[in-house]
């Protein structure tokens, strides 16, 4: 199978769409850092313990350029929710809608 190679404009469009999903809602999106096994899909319920919640800037990033999306400052969680080993994260918009897992 041949490799898929996207034009820079295509990469920028996809990254800007991802940014727009993170920025949906009335305030900043978040990254939830979790322990345990990552769910089989980002549509499945969260698993493991919530260790910390990091907050994106609002908006989370300027427009993608050169096929790269560079996020603005992300605020650390000064009162982490739990202890344990971070194994996966879920990115959500400010309304709690899942954007992606990583």
PDB file of C-alpha atoms in Angstrom:
ATOM      1  CA  UNK A   1       0.000   0.000   0.000  1.00  0.00           C
ATOM      2  CA  UNK A   2       1.308   3.464  -0.865  1.00  0.00           C
ATOM      3  CA  UNK A   3       2.001   6.084   1.783  1.00  0.00           C
ATOM      4  CA  UNK A   4      -0.509   8.875   2.209  1.00  0.00           C
ATOM      5  CA  UNK A   5       1.183  12.234   1.827  1.00  0.00           C
ATOM      6  CA  UNK A   6      -0.950  15.270   2.568  1.00  0.00           C
ATOM      7  CA  UNK A   7      -0.356  18.711   1.164  1.00  0.00           C
ATOM      8  CA  UNK A   8       0.492  21.370   3.745  1.00  0.00           C
ATOM      9  CA  UNK A   9      -2.889  23.037   3.148  1.00  0.00           C
ATOM     10  CA  UNK A  10      -4.610  19.722   3.895  1.00  0.00           C
ATOM     11  CA  UNK A  11      -2.601  19.246   7.101  1.00  0.00           C
ATOM     12  CA  UNK A  12      -3.356  22.810   8.168  1.00  0.00           C
ATOM     13  CA  UNK A  13      -7.086  22.311   7.559  1.00  0.00           C
ATOM     14  CA  UNK A  14      -7.172  19.118   9.615  1.00  0.00           C
ATOM     15  CA  UNK A  15      -5.201  20.660  12.467  1.00  0.00           C
ATOM     16  CA  UNK A  16      -7.379  23.771  12.486  1.00  0.00           C
ATOM     17  CA  UNK A  17     -10.483  21.572  12.651  1.00  0.00           C
ATOM     18  CA  UNK A  18      -8.981  19.743  15.657  1.00  0.00           C
ATOM     19  CA  UNK A  19      -8.186  23.086  17.312  1.00  0.00           C
ATOM     20  CA  UNK A  20     -11.755  24.269  16.695  1.00  0.00           C
ATOM     21  CA  UNK A  21     -13.138  21.150  18.412  1.00  0.00           C
ATOM     22  CA  UNK A  22     -10.943  21.780  21.474  1.00  0.00           C
ATOM     23  CA  UNK A  23     -12.071  25.425  21.520  1.00  0.00           C
ATOM     24  CA  UNK A  24     -15.792  24.567  21.249  1.00  0.00           C
ATOM     25  CA  UNK A  25     -17.858  25.627  24.223  1.00  0.00           C
ATOM     26  CA  UNK A  26     -17.878  28.795  26.294  1.00  0.00           C
ATOM     27  CA  UNK A  27     -14.400  28.504  27.798  1.00  0.00           C
ATOM     28  CA  UNK A  28     -11.085  26.667  27.495  1.00  0.00           C
ATOM     29  CA  UNK A  29     -10.693  22.982  26.665  1.00  0.00           C
ATOM     30  CA  UNK A  30      -8.885  20.598  29.006  1.00  0.00           C
ATOM     31  CA  UNK A  31      -6.528  17.635  29.040  1.00  0.00           C
ATOM     32  CA  UNK A  32      -7.437  14.996  31.625  1.00  0.00           C
ATOM     33  CA  UNK A  33      -4.414  12.912  32.623  1.00  0.00           C
ATOM     34  CA  UNK A  34      -5.445   9.431  33.770  1.00  0.00           C
ATOM     35  CA  UNK A  35      -4.036   6.174  35.097  1.00  0.00           C
ATOM     36  CA  UNK A  36      -5.037   2.678  34.037  1.00  0.00           C
ATOM     37  CA  UNK A  37      -5.803   1.177  30.666  1.00  0.00           C
ATOM     38  CA  UNK A  38      -6.819   3.468  27.831  1.00  0.00           C
ATOM     39  CA  UNK A  39     -10.347   2.705  26.573  1.00  0.00           C
ATOM     40  CA  UNK A  40     -10.712   0.956  23.219  1.00  0.00           C
ATOM     41  CA  UNK A  41     -12.053   4.172  21.667  1.00  0.00           C
ATOM     42  CA  UNK A  42     -12.423   7.839  22.538  1.00  0.00           C
ATOM     43  CA  UNK A  43     -16.197   7.279  22.545  1.00  0.00           C
ATOM     44  CA  UNK A  44     -15.972   4.828  25.462  1.00  0.00           C
ATOM     45  CA  UNK A  45     -16.273   5.872  29.096  1.00  0.00           C
ATOM     46  CA  UNK A  46     -13.117   7.000  30.893  1.00  0.00           C
ATOM     47  CA  UNK A  47     -11.178   4.356  32.774  1.00  0.00           C
ATOM     48  CA  UNK A  48      -8.641   4.577  35.571  1.00  0.00           C
ATOM     49  CA  UNK A  49      -8.271   7.431  38.006  1.00  0.00           C
ATOM     50  CA  UNK A  50      -8.179  11.110  37.116  1.00  0.00           C
ATOM     51  CA  UNK A  51      -4.722  12.331  38.134  1.00  0.00           C
ATOM     52  CA  UNK A  52      -4.739  15.932  36.901  1.00  0.00           C
ATOM     53  CA  UNK A  53      -6.601  18.329  34.642  1.00  0.00           C
ATOM     54  CA  UNK A  54      -4.578  20.733  32.496  1.00  0.00           C
ATOM     55  CA  UNK A  55      -6.323  23.722  30.911  1.00  0.00           C
ATOM     56  CA  UNK A  56      -5.657  25.018  27.407  1.00  0.00           C
ATOM     57  CA  UNK A  57      -5.518  28.734  26.682  1.00  0.00           C
ATOM     58  CA  UNK A  58      -8.703  30.052  25.080  1.00  0.00           C
ATOM     59  CA  UNK A  59      -8.270  29.916  22.131  1.00  0.00           C
ATOM     60  CA  UNK A  60      -5.960  26.926  22.425  1.00  0.00           C
ATOM     61  CA  UNK A  61      -3.720  27.800  19.467  1.00  0.00           C
ATOM     62  CA  UNK A  62      -3.320  30.172  16.548  1.00  0.00           C
ATOM     63  CA  UNK A  63      -3.978  28.835  13.056  1.00  0.00           C
ATOM     64  CA  UNK A  64      -1.770  25.975  11.909  1.00  0.00           C
ATOM     65  CA  UNK A  65       1.111  26.931   9.633  1.00  0.00           C
ATOM     66  CA  UNK A  66       3.435  24.752   7.624  1.00  0.00           C
ATOM     67  CA  UNK A  67       1.427  21.675   8.638  1.00  0.00           C
ATOM     68  CA  UNK A  68       2.133  22.277  12.352  1.00  0.00           C
ATOM     69  CA  UNK A  69      -0.243  23.308  15.147  1.00  0.00           C
ATOM     70  CA  UNK A  70       1.551  24.949  18.065  1.00  0.00           C
ATOM     71  CA  UNK A  71      -0.567  25.246  21.194  1.00  0.00           C
ATOM     72  CA  UNK A  72      -0.519  28.362  23.342  1.00  0.00           C
ATOM     73  CA  UNK A  73       0.251  28.055  27.067  1.00  0.00           C
ATOM     74  CA  UNK A  74      -1.349  25.113  28.852  1.00  0.00           C
ATOM     75  CA  UNK A  75      -2.007  25.684  32.561  1.00  0.00           C
ATOM     76  CA  UNK A  76      -0.782  23.040  34.966  1.00  0.00           C
ATOM     77  CA  UNK A  77      -3.012  21.535  37.660  1.00  0.00           C
ATOM     78  CA  UNK A  78      -1.690  22.925  40.958  1.00  0.00           C
ATOM     79  CA  UNK A  79      -3.899  20.628  43.038  1.00  0.00           C
ATOM     80  CA  UNK A  80      -3.672  17.337  41.186  1.00  0.00           C
ATOM     81  CA  UNK A  81      -6.736  15.156  41.710  1.00  0.00           C
ATOM     82  CA  UNK A  82      -4.887  11.930  42.424  1.00  0.00           C
ATOM     83  CA  UNK A  83      -1.664  10.006  42.566  1.00  0.00           C
ATOM     84  CA  UNK A  84      -0.471   7.228  40.324  1.00  0.00           C
ATOM     85  CA  UNK A  85       1.205   6.604  37.016  1.00  0.00           C
ATOM     86  CA  UNK A  86      -0.051   8.604  34.065  1.00  0.00           C
ATOM     87  CA  UNK A  87      -0.784   6.200  31.213  1.00  0.00           C
ATOM     88  CA  UNK A  88      -3.187   8.076  28.923  1.00  0.00           C
ATOM     89  CA  UNK A  89      -5.052  11.359  28.475  1.00  0.00           C
ATOM     90  CA  UNK A  90      -8.394  12.560  27.177  1.00  0.00           C
ATOM     91  CA  UNK A  91      -8.761  15.969  25.517  1.00  0.00           C
ATOM     92  CA  UNK A  92     -12.166  17.637  25.917  1.00  0.00           C
ATOM     93  CA  UNK A  93     -13.811  20.911  25.022  1.00  0.00           C
ATOM     94  CA  UNK A  94     -15.117  23.141  27.820  1.00  0.00           C
ATOM     95  CA  UNK A  95     -18.536  21.447  27.671  1.00  0.00           C
ATOM     96  CA  UNK A  96     -16.968  18.067  28.479  1.00  0.00           C
ATOM     97  CA  UNK A  97     -17.238  16.644  24.956  1.00  0.00           C
ATOM     98  CA  UNK A  98     -14.391  14.284  24.082  1.00  0.00           C
ATOM     99  CA  UNK A  99     -12.173  15.394  21.198  1.00  0.00           C
ATOM    100  CA  UNK A 100      -9.536  12.625  21.284  1.00  0.00           C
ATOM    101  CA  UNK A 101      -7.538  10.260  23.511  1.00  0.00           C
ATOM    102  CA  UNK A 102      -3.803   9.898  23.484  1.00  0.00           C
TER     103      UNK A 102
END
